[in-house]
Coordinates of N, CA and C in Angstrom, one line a residue:
M17 N 5.9 -7.5 -4.2 CA 4.9 -8.4 -4.7 C 4.6 -7.9 -6.2
S18 N 4.7 -8.9 -7.1 CA 4.5 -8.5 -8.5 C 3.1 -9.0 -9.0
F19 N 2.4 -8.2 -9.7 CA 1.1 -8.5 -10.2 C 0.8 -7.5 -11.3
K20 N -0.2 -7.9 -12.2 CA -0.7 -7.1 -13.2 C -2.2 -7.1 -13.1
T21 N -2.9 -6.0 -13.0 CA -4.4 -6.1 -12.9 C -5.0 -6.8 -14.0
P22 N -4.6 -6.7 -15.3 CA -5.2 -7.4 -16.3 C -5.1 -9.0 -16.1
D23 N -3.9 -9.4 -15.6 CA -3.8 -10.8 -15.3 C -4.7 -11.2 -14.2
L24 N -4.9 -10.4 -13.2 CA -5.8 -10.7 -12.0 C -7.2 -10.8 -12.6
C25 N -7.6 -9.9 -13.4 CA -8.9 -9.9 -14.0 C -9.1 -11.2 -14.8
D26 N -8.1 -11.7 -15.5 CA -8.2 -12.9 -16.3 C -8.3 -14.1 -15.3
E27 N -7.4 -14.1 -14.3 CA -7.4 -15.3 -13.4 C -8.7 -15.4 -12.6
F28 N -9.3 -14.3 -12.2 CA -10.4 -14.3 -11.4 C -11.7 -13.8 -12.1
E29 N -11.7 -14.1 -13.4 CA -12.8 -13.7 -14.3 C -14.2 -14.0 -13.8
A30 N -14.3 -15.2 -13.2 CA -15.6 -15.7 -12.7 C -16.1 -14.8 -11.5
E31 N -15.2 -14.1 -10.9 CA -15.5 -13.3 -9.7 C -15.7 -11.8 -10.0
L32 N -15.4 -11.4 -11.3 CA -15.6 -10.0 -11.6 C -17.0 -9.6 -11.4
G33 N -17.1 -8.4 -10.8 CA -18.5 -7.9 -10.5 C -19.1 -8.4 -9.2
K34 N -18.4 -9.4 -8.6 CA -18.9 -10.0 -7.4 C -17.8 -9.7 -6.3
T35 N -16.9 -10.7 -6.1 CA -15.9 -10.5 -5.0 C -14.7 -9.7 -5.5
V36 N -14.6 -9.6 -6.9 CA -13.5 -8.8 -7.5 C -14.2 -7.7 -8.3
R37 N -13.9 -6.4 -8.0 CA -14.5 -5.3 -8.7 C -13.5 -4.4 -9.3
V38 N -13.8 -3.9 -10.5 CA -12.9 -3.0 -11.2 C -13.4 -1.5 -11.0
V39 N -12.5 -0.7 -10.5 CA -12.9 0.7 -10.3 C -12.9 1.4 -11.6
A40 N -13.9 2.3 -11.8 CA -13.9 3.1 -13.1 C -12.6 3.8 -13.3
P41 N -12.1 3.9 -14.6 CA -10.8 4.6 -14.8 C -10.9 6.1 -14.7
M42 N -10.8 6.6 -13.5 CA -11.0 8.0 -13.2 C -9.8 8.6 -12.5
F43 N -8.8 7.8 -12.2 CA -7.7 8.3 -11.4 C -6.5 8.6 -12.2
Q44 N -5.7 9.6 -11.8 CA -4.4 9.9 -12.3 C -3.4 9.2 -11.4
R45 N -2.2 8.9 -12.0 CA -1.2 8.1 -11.2 C -0.1 9.1 -10.7
Y46 N 0.2 9.0 -9.5 CA 1.3 9.8 -8.8 C 2.1 8.9 -7.9
G47 N 3.1 9.4 -7.4 CA 4.0 8.6 -6.4 C 5.0 7.8 -7.2
G48 N 6.0 7.4 -6.4 CA 7.1 6.7 -6.9 C 6.8 5.2 -7.2
R49 N 5.7 4.7 -6.7 CA 5.4 3.3 -7.0 C 4.3 3.3 -8.1
T50 N 4.6 2.6 -9.2 CA 3.6 2.5 -10.2 C 2.5 1.5 -9.9
A51 N 2.9 0.4 -9.2 CA 2.0 -0.6 -8.7 C 2.0 -0.7 -7.2
F52 N 0.9 -0.9 -6.6 CA 0.8 -1.2 -5.2 C -0.4 -1.9 -4.8
C53 N -0.4 -2.6 -3.7 CA -1.6 -3.3 -3.2 C -1.5 -3.4 -1.7
G54 N -2.6 -3.7 -1.1 CA -2.7 -3.9 0.3 C -4.1 -3.9 0.9
E55 N -4.2 -4.2 2.2 CA -5.5 -4.2 2.9 C -6.0 -2.8 3.0
I56 N -7.3 -2.7 2.7 CA -7.9 -1.4 2.7 C -8.3 -0.9 4.1
V57 N -7.9 0.4 4.3 CA -8.3 1.2 5.4 C -9.1 2.4 4.8
T58 N -10.3 2.7 5.4 CA -11.1 3.7 4.7 C -11.2 5.0 5.6
L59 N -11.4 6.1 4.9 CA -11.6 7.4 5.6 C -12.5 8.2 4.7
K60 N -13.6 8.8 5.3 CA -14.5 9.6 4.7 C -14.4 11.0 5.2
I61 N -13.9 12.0 4.4 CA -13.7 13.4 4.8 C -14.2 14.3 3.7
F62 N -14.3 15.6 4.0 CA -14.6 16.6 3.0 C -13.8 17.8 3.3
E63 N -12.8 18.1 2.4 CA -12.0 19.3 2.4 C -11.4 19.6 3.8
D64 N -11.1 18.5 4.5 CA -10.4 18.6 5.8 C -9.5 17.3 5.9
N65 N -8.2 17.5 5.9 CA -7.3 16.3 5.9 C -6.7 16.0 7.3
T66 N -7.2 16.5 8.4 CA -6.7 16.3 9.7 C -6.6 14.8 10.0
L67 N -7.6 14.1 9.7 CA -7.6 12.6 10.0 C -6.7 11.8 9.1
V68 N -6.3 12.4 7.9 CA -5.3 11.7 7.1 C -4.0 11.6 7.8
R69 N -3.6 12.7 8.4 CA -2.4 12.8 9.2 C -2.4 11.8 10.3
E70 N -3.5 11.7 11.1 CA -3.6 10.7 12.2 C -3.4 9.3 11.7
I71 N -4.1 9.0 10.6 CA -4.0 7.6 10.1 C -2.6 7.3 9.6
F72 N -2.0 8.2 8.8 CA -0.6 8.0 8.3 C 0.4 8.0 9.4
N73 N 0.1 8.5 10.6 CA 1.0 8.4 11.8 C 1.0 6.9 12.3
E74 N 0.1 6.1 11.9 CA 0.0 4.7 12.4 C 0.8 3.8 11.5
P75 N 1.2 2.6 12.0 CA 1.9 1.7 11.1 C 1.0 1.3 9.9
G76 N 1.5 1.3 8.7 CA 0.7 1.0 7.6 C 1.3 -0.1 6.7
H77 N 2.2 -0.9 7.2 CA 2.7 -2.0 6.4 C 1.6 -2.9 5.8
G78 N 1.6 -3.1 4.5 CA 0.6 -4.0 3.9 C -0.7 -3.3 3.8
K79 N -0.8 -2.0 4.0 CA -2.1 -1.4 3.9 C -2.2 -0.2 2.9
V80 N -3.4 0.0 2.4 CA -3.7 1.1 1.5 C -4.8 2.0 2.1
L81 N -4.6 3.3 2.1 CA -5.7 4.1 2.6 C -6.5 4.6 1.4
V82 N -7.8 4.4 1.6 CA -8.8 4.8 0.6 C -9.6 6.0 1.2
I83 N -9.4 7.1 0.5 CA -10.1 8.4 1.1 C -11.2 8.8 0.1
D84 N -12.4 8.9 0.7 CA -13.5 9.4 0.0 C -13.6 10.9 0.4
G85 N -13.1 11.7 -0.5 CA -13.1 13.2 -0.3 C -14.3 13.9 -1.0
G86 N -15.3 13.1 -1.3 CA -16.5 13.6 -1.9 C -16.3 14.1 -3.4
G87 N -15.1 13.7 -3.9 CA -14.8 14.1 -5.3 C -14.5 15.6 -5.4
S88 N -14.2 16.2 -4.3 CA -14.0 17.7 -4.3 C -12.7 18.0 -5.2
L89 N -12.9 19.0 -6.0 CA -11.8 19.6 -6.8 C -11.4 21.0 -6.3
R90 N -11.7 21.3 -5.0 CA -11.5 22.6 -4.5 C -10.3 22.8 -3.6
C91 N -9.7 21.6 -3.2 CA -8.5 21.7 -2.4 C -7.8 20.3 -2.4
A92 N -6.6 20.2 -1.9 CA -5.9 19.0 -1.9 C -5.9 18.3 -0.5
L93 N -6.2 17.0 -0.5 CA -6.3 16.2 0.7 C -5.0 15.6 1.1
V94 N -4.1 15.4 0.2 CA -2.7 14.8 0.5 C -1.7 15.7 -0.2
G95 N -0.6 16.0 0.5 CA 0.5 16.7 0.0 C 1.8 16.0 0.3
D96 N 2.9 16.6 -0.1 CA 4.2 15.9 0.1 C 4.5 15.5 1.5
Q97 N 4.1 16.4 2.5 CA 4.5 16.0 3.9 C 3.7 14.8 4.4
L98 N 2.4 14.7 4.0 CA 1.6 13.5 4.3 C 2.2 12.3 3.6
A99 N 2.6 12.4 2.3 CA 3.1 11.3 1.6 C 4.4 10.8 2.2
I100 N 5.3 11.7 2.7 CA 6.5 11.4 3.4 C 6.2 10.6 4.7
L101 N 5.2 11.1 5.4 CA 4.8 10.5 6.6 C 4.3 9.0 6.4
A102 N 3.4 8.9 5.3 CA 2.9 7.6 5.0 C 4.0 6.6 4.6
H103 N 5.0 7.1 3.8 CA 6.1 6.3 3.4 C 6.9 5.9 4.7
K104 N 7.2 6.8 5.6 CA 7.9 6.5 6.8 C 7.3 5.5 7.6
N105 N 6.0 5.4 7.6 CA 5.3 4.4 8.4 C 4.8 3.2 7.7
G106 N 5.4 3.0 6.5 CA 5.2 1.8 5.7 C 3.9 1.6 4.9
W107 N 3.1 2.7 4.7 CA 1.9 2.5 3.9 C 2.3 2.2 2.5
E108 N 1.5 1.3 1.9 CA 1.8 0.9 0.5 C 1.3 2.0 -0.5
G109 N 0.2 2.6 -0.2 CA -0.3 3.6 -1.1 C -1.6 4.3 -0.5
V110 N -2.1 5.2 -1.4 CA -3.4 5.9 -1.0 C -4.1 6.2 -2.3
V111 N -5.4 6.0 -2.2 CA -6.4 6.3 -3.3 C -7.2 7.5 -2.8
V112 N -7.2 8.6 -3.5 CA -7.9 9.8 -3.1 C -9.0 10.1 -4.1
Y113 N -10.3 10.0 -3.6 CA -11.4 10.5 -4.4 C -11.5 12.0 -4.1
G114 N -10.6 12.7 -4.7 CA -10.3 14.2 -4.5 C -9.0 14.5 -5.1
C115 N -8.4 15.6 -4.6 CA -7.1 16.0 -5.2 C -5.9 15.9 -4.2
I116 N -4.7 15.9 -4.8 CA -3.5 16.0 -4.1 C -2.8 17.3 -4.5
R117 N -1.7 17.6 -3.8 CA -0.8 18.7 -4.2 C 0.6 18.3 -4.1
D118 N 1.6 19.1 -4.5 CA 3.0 18.8 -4.4 C 3.3 17.5 -5.2
S119 N 2.6 17.4 -6.4 CA 2.7 16.1 -7.1 C 4.1 15.8 -7.6
G120 N 4.9 16.9 -8.0 CA 6.2 16.6 -8.4 C 7.1 16.0 -7.3
D121 N 6.9 16.5 -6.1 CA 7.6 15.9 -4.9 C 7.1 14.5 -4.6
I122 N 5.8 14.3 -4.6 CA 5.2 13.0 -4.4 C 5.7 12.0 -5.3
N123 N 5.9 12.4 -6.6 CA 6.4 11.4 -7.6 C 7.8 10.9 -7.2
G124 N 8.5 11.6 -6.4 CA 9.8 11.1 -5.9 C 9.8 10.3 -4.7
I125 N 8.6 10.0 -4.1 CA 8.5 9.3 -2.8 C 8.0 7.9 -3.2
D126 N 8.6 6.9 -2.5 CA 8.3 5.5 -2.8 C 7.0 5.1 -2.1
I127 N 5.9 5.6 -2.8 CA 4.5 5.2 -2.3 C 3.6 5.3 -3.6
G128 N 2.6 4.5 -3.6 CA 1.6 4.6 -4.7 C 0.5 5.6 -4.4
V129 N 0.2 6.4 -5.3 CA -0.9 7.4 -5.1 C -1.8 7.4 -6.4
R130 N -3.1 7.4 -6.1 CA -4.1 7.7 -7.2 C -5.0 8.8 -6.7
A131 N -5.3 9.7 -7.5 CA -6.1 10.8 -7.2 C -6.8 11.3 -8.4
L132 N -7.9 12.1 -8.2 CA -8.6 12.6 -9.4 C -7.8 13.7 -10.1
N133 N -7.1 14.5 -9.4 CA -6.3 15.5 -10.0 C -5.4 16.2 -8.9
T134 N -4.8 17.3 -9.3 CA -4.0 18.1 -8.4 C -4.7 19.5 -8.1
H135 N -4.4 20.1 -7.0 CA -4.9 21.4 -6.6 C -3.9 22.0 -5.7
P136 N -3.5 23.2 -5.8 CA -2.4 23.8 -5.0 C -2.9 24.2 -3.6
Q137 N -4.2 24.3 -3.3 CA -4.7 24.8 -2.0 C -4.8 23.7 -1.0
K138 N -4.4 24.0 0.3 CA -4.5 23.1 1.3 C -6.0 23.1 1.9
T139 N -6.2 22.2 2.8 CA -7.6 22.0 3.3 C -7.7 22.9 4.6
V140 N -9.0 22.9 5.1 CA -9.2 23.4 6.4 C -8.8 22.3 7.4
K141 N -8.7 22.7 8.7 CA -8.3 21.7 9.7 C -9.4 21.7 10.8
K142 N -10.4 20.9 10.7 CA -11.4 20.9 11.8 C -11.5 19.5 12.4
G143 N -10.8 18.5 11.9 CA -10.8 17.2 12.5 C -12.1 16.4 12.3
I144 N -12.8 16.7 11.2 CA -14.1 16.1 11.0 C -13.9 15.0 9.9
G145 N -14.5 13.8 10.2 CA -14.5 12.7 9.3 C -14.8 11.4 10.0
D146 N -14.9 10.4 9.2 CA -15.2 9.0 9.7 C -14.3 8.0 9.1
R147 N -13.8 7.1 9.9 CA -13.0 6.0 9.4 C -13.7 4.6 9.5
N148 N -13.1 3.7 8.7 CA -13.6 2.3 8.7 C -15.1 2.2 8.4
L149 N -15.5 3.0 7.4 CA -16.9 2.9 6.8 C -16.7 2.3 5.4
A150 N -17.8 1.7 4.9 CA -17.8 1.3 3.5 C -18.0 2.6 2.7
L151 N -17.1 2.7 1.7 CA -17.2 3.9 0.8 C -17.5 3.5 -0.6
T152 N -18.3 4.3 -1.3 CA -18.7 4.0 -2.7 C -18.3 5.1 -3.6
F153 N -17.5 4.9 -4.6 CA -17.2 5.8 -5.7 C -16.6 5.0 -6.8
G154 N -16.6 5.5 -8.0 CA -16.0 4.8 -9.1 C -16.7 3.5 -9.4
G155 N -18.0 3.4 -9.1 CA -18.7 2.2 -9.4 C -18.4 1.0 -8.5
V156 N -17.7 1.3 -7.4 CA -17.3 0.2 -6.5 C -17.5 0.6 -5.0
T157 N -17.8 -0.4 -4.2 CA -17.8 -0.1 -2.8 C -16.5 -0.7 -2.2
F158 N -15.8 0.1 -1.4 CA -14.6 -0.2 -0.7 C -14.9 -0.5 0.7
H159 N -14.7 -1.8 1.2 CA -14.9 -2.2 2.5 C -13.6 -2.3 3.3
P160 N -13.5 -1.7 4.5 CA -12.3 -1.9 5.3 C -12.0 -3.4 5.4
G161 N -10.7 -3.8 5.3 CA -10.3 -5.2 5.4 C -10.3 -5.9 4.1
E162 N -10.9 -5.3 3.0 CA -10.7 -5.9 1.7 C -9.4 -5.5 1.1
W163 N -9.1 -5.9 -0.1 CA -7.8 -5.7 -0.7 C -7.9 -4.8 -2.0
L164 N -6.9 -4.0 -2.2 CA -6.9 -3.1 -3.3 C -5.6 -3.4 -4.1
Y165 N -5.7 -3.4 -5.4 CA -4.6 -3.6 -6.3 C -4.6 -2.5 -7.4
A166 N -3.5 -1.8 -7.5 CA -3.4 -0.7 -8.5 C -2.1 -0.8 -9.3
D167 N -2.3 -0.6 -10.6 CA -1.1 -0.5 -11.4 C -1.4 0.4 -12.6
E168 N -0.5 0.3 -13.7 CA -0.7 1.2 -14.8 C -2.0 1.0 -15.5
D169 N -2.7 -0.1 -15.3 CA -3.9 -0.4 -16.1 C -5.2 -0.2 -15.3
G170 N -5.1 0.0 -14.0 CA -6.3 0.3 -13.3 C -6.2 -0.1 -11.8
V171 N -7.4 0.0 -11.2 CA -7.5 -0.3 -9.8 C -8.6 -1.4 -9.6
L172 N -8.3 -2.4 -8.8 CA -9.2 -3.5 -8.5 C -9.4 -3.5 -7.0
V173 N -10.6 -4.0 -6.6 CA -10.9 -4.2 -5.2 C -11.4 -5.7 -5.1
S174 N -10.9 -6.4 -4.0 CA -11.2 -7.8 -3.9 C -11.6 -8.1 -2.4
A175 N -12.5 -9.0 -2.2 CA -12.9 -9.4 -0.9 C -11.8 -10.1 -0.2
K176 N -10.9 -10.7 -0.9 CA -9.8 -11.5 -0.3 C -8.5 -11.2 -1.1
A177 N -7.4 -11.5 -0.5 CA -6.1 -11.3 -1.1 C -6.0 -12.2 -2.4
L178 N -5.5 -11.6 -3.5 CA -5.4 -12.3 -4.8 C -4.0 -12.8 -5.1
T179 N -3.1 -12.3 -4.3 CA -1.7 -12.7 -4.6 C -1.1 -13.1 -3.2
Q180 N 0.1 -13.8 -3.3 CA 0.8 -14.2 -2.1 C 1.8 -13.1 -1.8
A181 N 1.9 -12.8 -0.5 CA 2.9 -11.8 0.0 C 4.3 -12.2 -0.2

């Protein structure tokens, strides 16, 4: 699917700030896919990525995982092994309000990744977190079942699909 976020902003200008929202420009780009989009699946965790593995073990065709990691810069929530798993199960991408690691390896995997930064340390493993909640960061609320579009120019969230599959 081909799209450009500036073109989507122009086409849906009347919906900006309503059903189409622009995420603050706070993320670094990683992964082999420069642009990605899909239906949002949400996960709220803090310095524990056990549930990320559980979700990436599920079929993810047409889906993007949005992780609210509390903006922590103290450890990485996604590494190369989780990115490989996500790719294997068809996930389009992941947006991490936190850090990733193994960025060089992740850049060679055909998946889109946005994260605040990198950190070499792994997380604790307690299995604590919540999925399918509305998450708010970057000036936007991400609702499960909405749509996310990410490319070189930014990240958009929409209440409905903006492009045809």
